[in-house]
Amino acid sequence: MKRNQFQTITTLAMLTAIGIILQLVEAFFPLIVVIPGYKIGLANIAGLFALYAYGSKEMIIVTALRVFIAALATGTLFSVSFVLSVTGCTLSCLAMVLAKKINLFSIYGVSVCGAVFHTFGQTLAISLIYQQFFMGGLLPVLTALSVVSGLGIAWITAMLLKRLRPKEWKNYLQQVGLNG
Amino acid sequence: MKKADKLLISLLLLLSIGLLIPMFLYSQQGSFAVVKVRNEEKLRLDLSQDGEYEVQGTLGPVHIIVSQGKVEVSQENSPLHYCSKQGAVDNGAVPIVCLPNETVITIENDTENIEDTVIQ
């Protein structure tokens, strides 16, 4: 294995860890908005960063591991909220990969796509699991809110990418003597 | 931000607003609150009569209060207490939803027998 591969694996592991922490922190501070199911989705910063810094495969790895380990940590593995999480993240990952592939959108459009499809996925899953279709009524509000949070997440990730571009990252590591 | 981004965002916002408008347009002040647990109708409460009721949700009893033509959930057992935070409701467009208890309270008119569309 080349040094470069180790570097990638380490960075992905760290991104996953950051994603898990963001997800757990967010779960501790539920937004007191009277819209059930609304979350900012801070954890997606890690996934979006992986998508732009590395690629689709890496983003799927980071997101899948994040969802799985965070569920393990909160003790909700294979419960309803885990299923919701998985459905939302699968759809959102697919949407983001496709949105990036067609090369039409910048990071903002890709992130908004991901956020909106996450909402769609969760609404769909809730409707199917509980067999209740009132969530369809909340969908417009949730969609509008997820556009806003998607933009916020994209802004944060864009700033991170600007500051932590792979090349500069490498230079920084060389400066502190961690990378030969 | 590219042009396509702005287009996508405005389309999505327009879509959500477009979906919201009919919901508020066609929602009228109902006269009955229908309490459903696991999609099974448990109670049909007349909003003109004040009273306190209780249904058995998944995580325990759900306490419902009807007063001044509005319905609210006063006590329930759930992690985030969304439905008791929501307060009193008298509008058909805004159901009270308690997913952990699988309880839904909607406002309806007493027009049970009048369907607007029949699909066969």
PDB file of C-alpha atoms in Angstrom:
ATOM      1  CA  MET A   1       0.000   0.000   0.000  1.00  0.00           C
ATOM      2  CA  LYS A   2       1.250   3.385  -0.906  1.00  0.00           C
ATOM      3  CA  ARG A   3       1.498   6.221   1.520  1.00  0.00           C
ATOM      4  CA  ASN A   4      -1.159   8.064  -0.419  1.00  0.00           C
ATOM      5  CA  GLN A   5      -3.672   5.304   0.215  1.00  0.00           C
ATOM      6  CA  PHE A   6      -3.005   5.394   3.934  1.00  0.00           C
ATOM      7  CA  GLN A   7      -3.570   9.100   3.852  1.00  0.00           C
ATOM      8  CA  THR A   8      -6.913   8.658   2.111  1.00  0.00           C
ATOM      9  CA  ILE A   9      -8.031   5.975   4.526  1.00  0.00           C
ATOM     10  CA  THR A  10      -7.062   8.091   7.513  1.00  0.00           C
ATOM     11  CA  THR A  11      -8.830  11.140   6.190  1.00  0.00           C
ATOM     12  CA  LEU A  12     -11.963   9.137   5.409  1.00  0.00           C
ATOM     13  CA  ALA A  13     -11.917   7.649   8.904  1.00  0.00           C
ATOM     14  CA  MET A  14     -11.612  11.122  10.376  1.00  0.00           C
ATOM     15  CA  LEU A  15     -14.429  12.415   8.196  1.00  0.00           C
ATOM     16  CA  THR A  16     -16.602   9.516   9.338  1.00  0.00           C
ATOM     17  CA  ALA A  17     -15.773  10.313  12.957  1.00  0.00           C
ATOM     18  CA  ILE A  18     -16.671  13.975  12.445  1.00  0.00           C
ATOM     19  CA  GLY A  19     -19.927  12.927  10.790  1.00  0.00           C
ATOM     20  CA  ILE A  20     -20.813  10.670  13.718  1.00  0.00           C
ATOM     21  CA  ILE A  21     -20.088  13.410  16.247  1.00  0.00           C
ATOM     22  CA  LEU A  22     -22.118  15.963  14.320  1.00  0.00           C
ATOM     23  CA  GLN A  23     -25.024  13.541  14.097  1.00  0.00           C
ATOM     24  CA  LEU A  24     -24.908  12.750  17.817  1.00  0.00           C
ATOM     25  CA  VAL A  25     -24.583  16.403  18.816  1.00  0.00           C
ATOM     26  CA  GLU A  26     -27.514  17.292  16.618  1.00  0.00           C
ATOM     27  CA  ALA A  27     -29.597  14.542  18.193  1.00  0.00           C
ATOM     28  CA  PHE A  28     -28.931  16.023  21.646  1.00  0.00           C
ATOM     29  CA  PHE A  29     -30.269  19.430  20.680  1.00  0.00           C
ATOM     30  CA  PRO A  30     -33.511  18.878  18.843  1.00  0.00           C
ATOM     31  CA  LEU A  31     -34.720  22.069  17.234  1.00  0.00           C
ATOM     32  CA  ILE A  32     -37.731  23.361  19.089  1.00  0.00           C
ATOM     33  CA  VAL A  33     -39.673  24.018  15.932  1.00  0.00           C
ATOM     34  CA  VAL A  34     -43.151  22.624  15.732  1.00  0.00           C
ATOM     35  CA  ILE A  35     -42.370  20.723  12.579  1.00  0.00           C
ATOM     36  CA  PRO A  36     -41.857  17.068  13.323  1.00  0.00           C
ATOM     37  CA  GLY A  37     -38.870  15.562  11.633  1.00  0.00           C
ATOM     38  CA  TYR A  38     -36.942  18.699  10.811  1.00  0.00           C
ATOM     39  CA  LYS A  39     -33.196  18.586  11.326  1.00  0.00           C
ATOM     40  CA  ILE A  40     -30.439  20.697   9.812  1.00  0.00           C
ATOM     41  CA  GLY A  41     -28.436  17.663   8.785  1.00  0.00           C
ATOM     42  CA  LEU A  42     -25.042  18.876   9.970  1.00  0.00           C
ATOM     43  CA  ALA A  43     -23.697  15.356   9.562  1.00  0.00           C
ATOM     44  CA  ASN A  44     -23.959  15.729   5.821  1.00  0.00           C
ATOM     45  CA  ILE A  45     -21.016  18.154   5.929  1.00  0.00           C
ATOM     46  CA  ALA A  46     -18.746  15.111   6.214  1.00  0.00           C
ATOM     47  CA  GLY A  47     -20.412  13.336   3.299  1.00  0.00           C
ATOM     48  CA  LEU A  48     -20.418  16.389   1.062  1.00  0.00           C
ATOM     49  CA  PHE A  49     -16.793  17.088   1.890  1.00  0.00           C
ATOM     50  CA  ALA A  50     -15.860  13.520   0.956  1.00  0.00           C
ATOM     51  CA  LEU A  51     -17.796  13.835  -2.306  1.00  0.00           C
ATOM     52  CA  TYR A  52     -15.884  16.921  -3.351  1.00  0.00           C
ATOM     53  CA  ALA A  53     -12.477  16.126  -1.890  1.00  0.00           C
ATOM     54  CA  TYR A  54     -12.443  12.484  -3.064  1.00  0.00           C
ATOM     55  CA  GLY A  55     -15.406  11.147  -5.026  1.00  0.00           C
ATOM     56  CA  SER A  56     -18.746   9.351  -5.031  1.00  0.00           C
ATOM     57  CA  LYS A  57     -17.421   6.062  -3.697  1.00  0.00           C
ATOM     58  CA  GLU A  58     -15.754   7.759  -0.756  1.00  0.00           C
ATOM     59  CA  MET A  59     -18.883   9.731   0.079  1.00  0.00           C
ATOM     60  CA  ILE A  60     -20.982   6.555   0.140  1.00  0.00           C
ATOM     61  CA  ILE A  61     -18.422   4.889   2.421  1.00  0.00           C
ATOM     62  CA  VAL A  62     -18.348   7.847   4.795  1.00  0.00           C
ATOM     63  CA  THR A  63     -22.144   8.215   4.913  1.00  0.00           C
ATOM     64  CA  ALA A  64     -22.894   4.498   5.272  1.00  0.00           C
ATOM     65  CA  LEU A  65     -20.370   4.073   8.071  1.00  0.00           C
ATOM     66  CA  ARG A  66     -21.589   7.216   9.766  1.00  0.00           C
ATOM     67  CA  VAL A  67     -25.227   6.098   9.792  1.00  0.00           C
ATOM     68  CA  PHE A  68     -24.330   2.621  10.990  1.00  0.00           C
ATOM     69  CA  ILE A  69     -21.927   3.629  13.765  1.00  0.00           C
ATOM     70  CA  ALA A  70     -24.058   6.518  14.984  1.00  0.00           C
ATOM     71  CA  ALA A  71     -26.997   4.119  15.292  1.00  0.00           C
ATOM     72  CA  LEU A  72     -24.744   1.727  17.201  1.00  0.00           C
ATOM     73  CA  ALA A  73     -23.674   4.530  19.531  1.00  0.00           C
ATOM     74  CA  THR A  74     -27.197   5.734  20.290  1.00  0.00           C
ATOM     75  CA  GLY A  75     -28.592   2.228  20.576  1.00  0.00           C
ATOM     76  CA  THR A  76     -31.093   2.666  17.766  1.00  0.00           C
ATOM     77  CA  LEU A  77     -29.636   0.047  15.461  1.00  0.00           C
ATOM     78  CA  PHE A  78     -32.347  -1.585  13.307  1.00  0.00           C
ATOM     79  CA  SER A  79     -35.043   0.475  14.991  1.00  0.00           C
ATOM     80  CA  VAL A  80     -37.480   2.708  13.148  1.00  0.00           C
ATOM     81  CA  SER A  81     -35.236   5.766  13.324  1.00  0.00           C
ATOM     82  CA  PHE A  82     -32.374   3.724  11.867  1.00  0.00           C
ATOM     83  CA  VAL A  83     -34.562   2.659   8.956  1.00  0.00           C
ATOM     84  CA  LEU A  84     -35.559   6.295   8.418  1.00  0.00           C
ATOM     85  CA  SER A  85     -31.935   7.327   8.519  1.00  0.00           C
ATOM     86  CA  VAL A  86     -30.899   4.671   6.010  1.00  0.00           C
ATOM     87  CA  THR A  87     -33.729   5.461   3.584  1.00  0.00           C
ATOM     88  CA  GLY A  88     -33.047   9.178   3.748  1.00  0.00           C
ATOM     89  CA  CYS A  89     -29.298   8.800   3.329  1.00  0.00           C
ATOM     90  CA  THR A  90     -29.566   6.298   0.470  1.00  0.00           C
ATOM     91  CA  LEU A  91     -31.816   8.589  -1.545  1.00  0.00           C
ATOM     92  CA  SER A  92     -29.777  11.646  -0.645  1.00  0.00           C
ATOM     93  CA  CYS A  93     -26.495   9.964  -1.639  1.00  0.00           C
ATOM     94  CA  LEU A  94     -27.955   8.839  -4.963  1.00  0.00           C
ATOM     95  CA  ALA A  95     -29.311  12.324  -5.623  1.00  0.00           C
ATOM     96  CA  MET A  96     -26.002  13.994  -4.783  1.00  0.00           C
ATOM     97  CA  VAL A  97     -23.939  11.577  -6.896  1.00  0.00           C
ATOM     98  CA  LEU A  98     -26.259  12.050  -9.875  1.00  0.00           C
ATOM     99  CA  ALA A  99     -26.428  15.814  -9.408  1.00  0.00           C
ATOM    100  CA  LYS A 100     -22.655  15.989  -9.386  1.00  0.00           C
ATOM    101  CA  LYS A 101     -22.337  13.624 -12.370  1.00  0.00           C
ATOM    102  CA  ILE A 102     -24.479  15.739 -14.673  1.00  0.00           C
ATOM    103  CA  ASN A 103     -22.094  18.626 -14.036  1.00  0.00           C
ATOM    104  CA  LEU A 104     -24.791  21.245 -14.098  1.00  0.00           C
ATOM    105  CA  PHE A 105     -24.829  22.259 -10.474  1.00  0.00           C
ATOM    106  CA  SER A 106     -22.251  23.733  -8.164  1.00  0.00           C
ATOM    107  CA  ILE A 107     -21.842  22.453  -4.618  1.00  0.00           C
ATOM    108  CA  TYR A 108     -24.937  24.444  -3.608  1.00  0.00           C
ATOM    109  CA  GLY A 109     -27.231  22.698  -6.057  1.00  0.00           C
ATOM    110  CA  VAL A 110     -25.797  19.288  -5.186  1.00  0.00           C
ATOM    111  CA  SER A 111     -26.299  19.864  -1.469  1.00  0.00           C
ATOM    112  CA  VAL A 112     -29.861  21.129  -1.942  1.00  0.00           C
ATOM    113  CA  CYS A 113     -30.636  18.037  -4.051  1.00  0.00           C
ATOM    114  CA  GLY A 114     -29.286  15.828  -1.289  1.00  0.00           C
ATOM    115  CA  ALA A 115     -31.232  17.605   1.438  1.00  0.00           C
ATOM    116  CA  VAL A 116     -34.515  17.549  -0.469  1.00  0.00           C
ATOM    117  CA  PHE A 117     -34.176  13.886  -1.357  1.00  0.00           C
ATOM    118  CA  HIS A 118     -33.313  13.086   2.245  1.00  0.00           C
ATOM    119  CA  THR A 119     -36.615  14.685   3.226  1.00  0.00           C
ATOM    120  CA  PHE A 120     -38.479  12.800   0.489  1.00  0.00           C
ATOM    121  CA  GLY A 121     -36.947   9.515   1.590  1.00  0.00           C
ATOM    122  CA  GLN A 122     -37.815  10.000   5.235  1.00  0.00           C
ATOM    123  CA  THR A 123     -41.349  11.112   4.487  1.00  0.00           C
ATOM    124  CA  LEU A 124     -41.812   8.095   2.258  1.00  0.00           C
ATOM    125  CA  ALA A 125     -40.422   5.762   4.910  1.00  0.00           C
ATOM    126  CA  ILE A 126     -42.611   7.221   7.674  1.00  0.00           C
ATOM    127  CA  SER A 127     -45.682   6.949   5.474  1.00  0.00           C
ATOM    128  CA  LEU A 128     -44.918   3.324   4.662  1.00  0.00           C
ATOM    129  CA  ILE A 129     -43.870   2.215   8.148  1.00  0.00           C
ATOM    130  CA  TYR A 130     -46.701   3.839  10.079  1.00  0.00           C
ATOM    131  CA  GLN A 131     -49.194   3.550   7.205  1.00  0.00           C
ATOM    132  CA  GLN A 132     -50.157   7.164   7.745  1.00  0.00           C
ATOM    133  CA  PHE A 133     -50.213   9.656   4.992  1.00  0.00           C
ATOM    134  CA  PHE A 134     -50.552  12.915   6.893  1.00  0.00           C
ATOM    135  CA  MET A 135     -46.792  13.410   6.455  1.00  0.00           C
ATOM    136  CA  GLY A 136     -47.600  14.330   2.874  1.00  0.00           C
ATOM    137  CA  GLY A 137     -49.125  17.483   4.314  1.00  0.00           C
ATOM    138  CA  LEU A 138     -45.872  18.414   5.995  1.00  0.00           C
ATOM    139  CA  LEU A 139     -43.822  17.717   2.887  1.00  0.00           C
ATOM    140  CA  PRO A 140     -44.041  21.246   1.389  1.00  0.00           C
ATOM    141  CA  VAL A 141     -42.860  22.864   4.621  1.00  0.00           C
ATOM    142  CA  LEU A 142     -40.119  20.297   5.080  1.00  0.00           C
ATOM    143  CA  THR A 143     -38.976  20.728   1.467  1.00  0.00           C
ATOM    144  CA  ALA A 144     -38.710  24.493   1.819  1.00  0.00           C
ATOM    145  CA  LEU A 145     -36.788  24.132   5.080  1.00  0.00           C
ATOM    146  CA  SER A 146     -34.459  21.516   3.647  1.00  0.00           C
ATOM    147  CA  VAL A 147     -33.592  23.850   0.759  1.00  0.00           C
ATOM    148  CA  VAL A 148     -32.479  26.395   3.348  1.00  0.00           C
ATOM    149  CA  SER A 149     -30.482  23.891   5.381  1.00  0.00           C
ATOM    150  CA  GLY A 150     -28.995  22.404   2.208  1.00  0.00           C
ATOM    151  CA  LEU A 151     -27.692  25.832   1.251  1.00  0.00           C
ATOM    152  CA  GLY A 152     -26.244  26.318   4.729  1.00  0.00           C
ATOM    153  CA  ILE A 153     -24.486  22.949   4.645  1.00  0.00           C
ATOM    154  CA  ALA A 154     -23.103  23.708   1.166  1.00  0.00           C
ATOM    155  CA  TRP A 155     -21.776  27.062   2.370  1.00  0.00           C
ATOM    156  CA  ILE A 156     -19.967  25.471   5.320  1.00  0.00           C
ATOM    157  CA  THR A 157     -18.552  22.691   3.139  1.00  0.00           C
ATOM    158  CA  ALA A 158     -17.414  25.147   0.481  1.00  0.00           C
ATOM    159  CA  MET A 159     -15.543  27.114   3.142  1.00  0.00           C
ATOM    160  CA  LEU A 160     -13.975  23.932   4.476  1.00  0.00           C
ATOM    161  CA  LEU A 161     -12.921  22.840   0.992  1.00  0.00           C
ATOM    162  CA  LYS A 162     -11.382  26.219   0.328  1.00  0.00           C
ATOM    163  CA  ARG A 163      -9.360  26.005   3.511  1.00  0.00           C
ATOM    164  CA  LEU A 164      -8.519  22.297   3.374  1.00  0.00           C
ATOM    165  CA  ARG A 165      -7.823  21.614  -0.280  1.00  0.00           C
ATOM    166  CA  PRO A 166      -5.934  18.343  -0.616  1.00  0.00           C
ATOM    167  CA  LYS A 167      -2.789  20.059  -1.872  1.00  0.00           C
ATOM    168  CA  GLU A 168      -2.601  22.473   1.014  1.00  0.00           C
ATOM    169  CA  TRP A 169      -3.496  19.661   3.361  1.00  0.00           C
ATOM    170  CA  LYS A 170      -0.438  17.772   2.147  1.00  0.00           C
ATOM    171  CA  ASN A 171       1.789  20.826   2.488  1.00  0.00           C
ATOM    172  CA  TYR A 172       0.573  21.317   6.012  1.00  0.00           C
ATOM    173  CA  LEU A 173       1.379  17.733   6.911  1.00  0.00           C
ATOM    174  CA  GLN A 174       4.851  18.157   5.435  1.00  0.00           C
ATOM    175  CA  GLN A 175       5.380  21.260   7.514  1.00  0.00           C
ATOM    176  CA  VAL A 176       4.661  19.444  10.762  1.00  0.00           C
ATOM    177  CA  GLY A 177       6.769  16.537   9.559  1.00  0.00           C
ATOM    178  CA  LEU A 178       4.043  13.880   9.417  1.00  0.00           C
ATOM    179  CA  ASN A 179       4.384  13.229   5.719  1.00  0.00           C
ATOM    180  CA  GLY A 180       7.644  12.339   4.014  1.00  0.00           C
TER     181      GLY A 180
ATOM    182  CA  MET B   1     -23.505  29.614  -7.350  1.00  0.00           C
ATOM    183  CA  LYS B   2     -24.413  28.680 -10.911  1.00  0.00           C
ATOM    184  CA  LYS B   3     -27.523  29.558 -12.858  1.00  0.00           C
ATOM    185  CA  ALA B   4     -28.751  25.956 -12.622  1.00  0.00           C
ATOM    186  CA  ASP B   5     -28.524  26.117  -8.821  1.00  0.00           C
ATOM    187  CA  LYS B   6     -30.700  29.188  -8.641  1.00  0.00           C
ATOM    188  CA  LEU B   7     -33.179  27.609 -11.022  1.00  0.00           C
ATOM    189  CA  LEU B   8     -33.325  24.437  -8.935  1.00  0.00           C
ATOM    190  CA  ILE B   9     -33.761  26.327  -5.680  1.00  0.00           C
ATOM    191  CA  SER B  10     -36.484  28.603  -6.992  1.00  0.00           C
ATOM    192  CA  LEU B  11     -38.269  25.628  -8.570  1.00  0.00           C
ATOM    193  CA  LEU B  12     -38.233  23.717  -5.295  1.00  0.00           C
ATOM    194  CA  LEU B  13     -39.438  26.723  -3.309  1.00  0.00           C
ATOM    195  CA  LEU B  14     -42.197  27.397  -5.833  1.00  0.00           C
ATOM    196  CA  LEU B  15     -43.200  23.732  -5.690  1.00  0.00           C
ATOM    197  CA  SER B  16     -43.462  23.760  -1.916  1.00  0.00           C
ATOM    198  CA  ILE B  17     -45.449  26.997  -1.891  1.00  0.00           C
ATOM    199  CA  GLY B  18     -47.634  25.671  -4.688  1.00  0.00           C
ATOM    200  CA  LEU B  19     -48.379  22.559  -2.652  1.00  0.00           C
ATOM    201  CA  LEU B  20     -49.120  24.592   0.472  1.00  0.00           C
ATOM    202  CA  ILE B  21     -51.695  26.932  -1.047  1.00  0.00           C
ATOM    203  CA  PRO B  22     -54.412  24.340  -1.836  1.00  0.00           C
ATOM    204  CA  MET B  23     -54.008  22.869   1.656  1.00  0.00           C
ATOM    205  CA  PHE B  24     -54.955  26.150   3.300  1.00  0.00           C
ATOM    206  CA  LEU B  25     -57.498  27.045   0.655  1.00  0.00           C
ATOM    207  CA  TYR B  26     -59.547  23.913   1.108  1.00  0.00           C
ATOM    208  CA  SER B  27     -59.192  23.587   4.838  1.00  0.00           C
ATOM    209  CA  GLN B  28     -62.198  24.861   6.667  1.00  0.00           C
ATOM    210  CA  GLN B  29     -62.975  25.242  10.304  1.00  0.00           C
ATOM    211  CA  GLY B  30     -64.153  21.780  11.133  1.00  0.00           C
ATOM    212  CA  SER B  31     -66.603  20.837  13.800  1.00  0.00           C
ATOM    213  CA  PHE B  32     -65.184  17.496  14.831  1.00  0.00           C
ATOM    214  CA  ALA B  33     -61.816  16.292  16.036  1.00  0.00           C
ATOM    215  CA  VAL B  34     -61.073  12.760  14.941  1.00  0.00           C
ATOM    216  CA  VAL B  35     -58.571  10.862  17.057  1.00  0.00           C
ATOM    217  CA  LYS B  36     -56.877   7.954  15.364  1.00  0.00           C
ATOM    218  CA  VAL B  37     -54.464   5.473  16.896  1.00  0.00           C
ATOM    219  CA  ARG B  38     -52.702   3.205  14.410  1.00  0.00           C
ATOM    220  CA  ASN B  39     -55.093   4.446  11.720  1.00  0.00           C
ATOM    221  CA  GLU B  40     -58.050   3.198  13.722  1.00  0.00           C
ATOM    222  CA  GLU B  41     -60.606   5.774  14.704  1.00  0.00           C
ATOM    223  CA  LYS B  42     -60.856   5.848  18.499  1.00  0.00           C
ATOM    224  CA  LEU B  43     -62.751   9.042  19.248  1.00  0.00           C
ATOM    225  CA  ARG B  44     -64.828  11.584  17.395  1.00  0.00           C
ATOM    226  CA  LEU B  45     -65.010  14.693  19.560  1.00  0.00           C
ATOM    227  CA  ASP B  46     -67.496  17.513  19.131  1.00  0.00           C
ATOM    228  CA  LEU B  47     -65.475  20.731  19.266  1.00  0.00           C
ATOM    229  CA  SER B  48     -68.424  22.744  20.561  1.00  0.00           C
ATOM    230  CA  GLN B  49     -68.476  20.730  23.770  1.00  0.00           C
ATOM    231  CA  ASP B  50     -65.592  21.171  26.167  1.00  0.00           C
ATOM    232  CA  GLY B  51     -64.171  18.074  27.737  1.00  0.00           C
ATOM    233  CA  GLU B  52     -61.156  15.956  28.558  1.00  0.00           C
ATOM    234  CA  TYR B  53     -60.454  12.588  27.007  1.00  0.00           C
ATOM    235  CA  GLU B  54     -57.776   9.929  27.000  1.00  0.00           C
ATOM    236  CA  VAL B  55     -56.714   7.351  24.447  1.00  0.00           C
ATOM    237  CA  GLN B  56     -54.149   4.597  24.782  1.00  0.00           C
ATOM    238  CA  GLY B  57     -51.158   5.314  22.548  1.00  0.00           C
ATOM    239  CA  THR B  58     -48.182   3.077  21.885  1.00  0.00           C
ATOM    240  CA  LEU B  59     -46.086   4.547  24.695  1.00  0.00           C
ATOM    241  CA  GLY B  60     -48.898   5.216  27.153  1.00  0.00           C
ATOM    242  CA  PRO B  61     -51.992   7.340  27.610  1.00  0.00           C
ATOM    243  CA  VAL B  62     -52.494  10.426  25.466  1.00  0.00           C
ATOM    244  CA  HIS B  63     -54.504  13.111  27.234  1.00  0.00           C
ATOM    245  CA  ILE B  64     -56.664  15.284  24.978  1.00  0.00           C
ATOM    246  CA  ILE B  65     -58.472  18.495  25.940  1.00  0.00           C
ATOM    247  CA  VAL B  66     -61.235  20.153  23.939  1.00  0.00           C
ATOM    248  CA  SER B  67     -62.020  23.730  24.882  1.00  0.00           C
ATOM    249  CA  GLN B  68     -63.344  26.801  23.079  1.00  0.00           C
ATOM    250  CA  GLY B  69     -63.666  25.002  19.776  1.00  0.00           C
ATOM    251  CA  LYS B  70     -60.050  23.875  19.774  1.00  0.00           C
ATOM    252  CA  VAL B  71     -58.371  20.587  20.507  1.00  0.00           C
ATOM    253  CA  GLU B  72     -54.987  20.021  22.124  1.00  0.00           C
ATOM    254  CA  VAL B  73     -52.870  17.240  23.536  1.00  0.00           C
ATOM    255  CA  SER B  74     -52.011  18.117  27.103  1.00  0.00           C
ATOM    256  CA  GLN B  75     -50.023  15.118  28.240  1.00  0.00           C
ATOM    257  CA  GLU B  76     -48.365  12.259  26.453  1.00  0.00           C
ATOM    258  CA  ASN B  77     -45.315  10.095  26.712  1.00  0.00           C
ATOM    259  CA  SER B  78     -42.850  10.645  23.880  1.00  0.00           C
ATOM    260  CA  PRO B  79     -39.187  11.647  23.523  1.00  0.00           C
ATOM    261  CA  LEU B  80     -39.647  15.127  22.092  1.00  0.00           C
ATOM    262  CA  HIS B  81     -43.231  16.047  23.026  1.00  0.00           C
ATOM    263  CA  TYR B  82     -43.940  17.609  19.670  1.00  0.00           C
ATOM    264  CA  CYS B  83     -47.685  17.175  19.936  1.00  0.00           C
ATOM    265  CA  SER B  84     -48.124  18.748  23.360  1.00  0.00           C
ATOM    266  CA  LYS B  85     -45.811  21.613  22.364  1.00  0.00           C
ATOM    267  CA  GLN B  86     -47.946  22.217  19.312  1.00  0.00           C
ATOM    268  CA  GLY B  87     -50.799  23.584  21.419  1.00  0.00           C
ATOM    269  CA  ALA B  88     -54.436  24.005  20.506  1.00  0.00           C
ATOM    270  CA  VAL B  89     -55.548  23.430  16.937  1.00  0.00           C
ATOM    271  CA  ASP B  90     -58.802  24.263  15.158  1.00  0.00           C
ATOM    272  CA  ASN B  91     -57.652  24.074  11.539  1.00  0.00           C
ATOM    273  CA  GLY B  92     -58.037  21.093   9.264  1.00  0.00           C
ATOM    274  CA  ALA B  93     -54.722  21.791   7.517  1.00  0.00           C
ATOM    275  CA  VAL B  94     -52.641  21.247  10.649  1.00  0.00           C
ATOM    276  CA  PRO B  95     -53.075  17.824  12.200  1.00  0.00           C
ATOM    277  CA  ILE B  96     -51.709  17.039  15.643  1.00  0.00           C
ATOM    278  CA  VAL B  97     -49.300  14.199  15.110  1.00  0.00           C
ATOM    279  CA  CYS B  98     -47.615  12.061  17.704  1.00  0.00           C
ATOM    280  CA  LEU B  99     -45.597   9.474  15.823  1.00  0.00           C
ATOM    281  CA  PRO B 100     -44.131   7.683  18.856  1.00  0.00           C
ATOM    282  CA  ASN B 101     -47.677   7.058  20.072  1.00  0.00           C
ATOM    283  CA  GLU B 102     -48.946   6.539  16.518  1.00  0.00           C
ATOM    284  CA  THR B 103     -51.720   8.979  17.344  1.00  0.00           C
ATOM    285  CA  VAL B 104     -53.107  11.514  14.886  1.00  0.00           C
ATOM    286  CA  ILE B 105     -55.774  14.125  15.592  1.00  0.00           C
ATOM    287  CA  THR B 106     -57.365  15.781  12.604  1.00  0.00           C
ATOM    288  CA  ILE B 107     -60.157  18.317  12.350  1.00  0.00           C
ATOM    289  CA  GLU B 108     -63.008  17.296  10.120  1.00  0.00           C
ATOM    290  CA  ASN B 109     -66.416  18.516   9.214  1.00  0.00           C
ATOM    291  CA  ASP B 110     -69.331  16.303   9.951  1.00  0.00           C
ATOM    292  CA  THR B 111     -69.566  15.249   6.360  1.00  0.00           C
ATOM    293  CA  GLU B 112     -68.612  11.648   6.731  1.00  0.00           C
ATOM    294  CA  ASN B 113     -70.983  10.410   4.088  1.00  0.00           C
ATOM    295  CA  ILE B 114     -70.159  12.961   1.438  1.00  0.00           C
ATOM    296  CA  GLU B 115     -67.147  11.884  -0.578  1.00  0.00           C
ATOM    297  CA  ASP B 116     -65.785  14.309  -3.104  1.00  0.00           C
ATOM    298  CA  THR B 117     -64.360  11.614  -5.323  1.00  0.00           C
ATOM    299  CA  VAL B 118     -65.093   7.953  -5.547  1.00  0.00           C
ATOM    300  CA  ILE B 119     -62.502   5.778  -7.214  1.00  0.00           C
ATOM    301  CA  GLN B 120     -63.645   2.339  -8.150  1.00  0.00           C
TER     302      GLN B 120
END
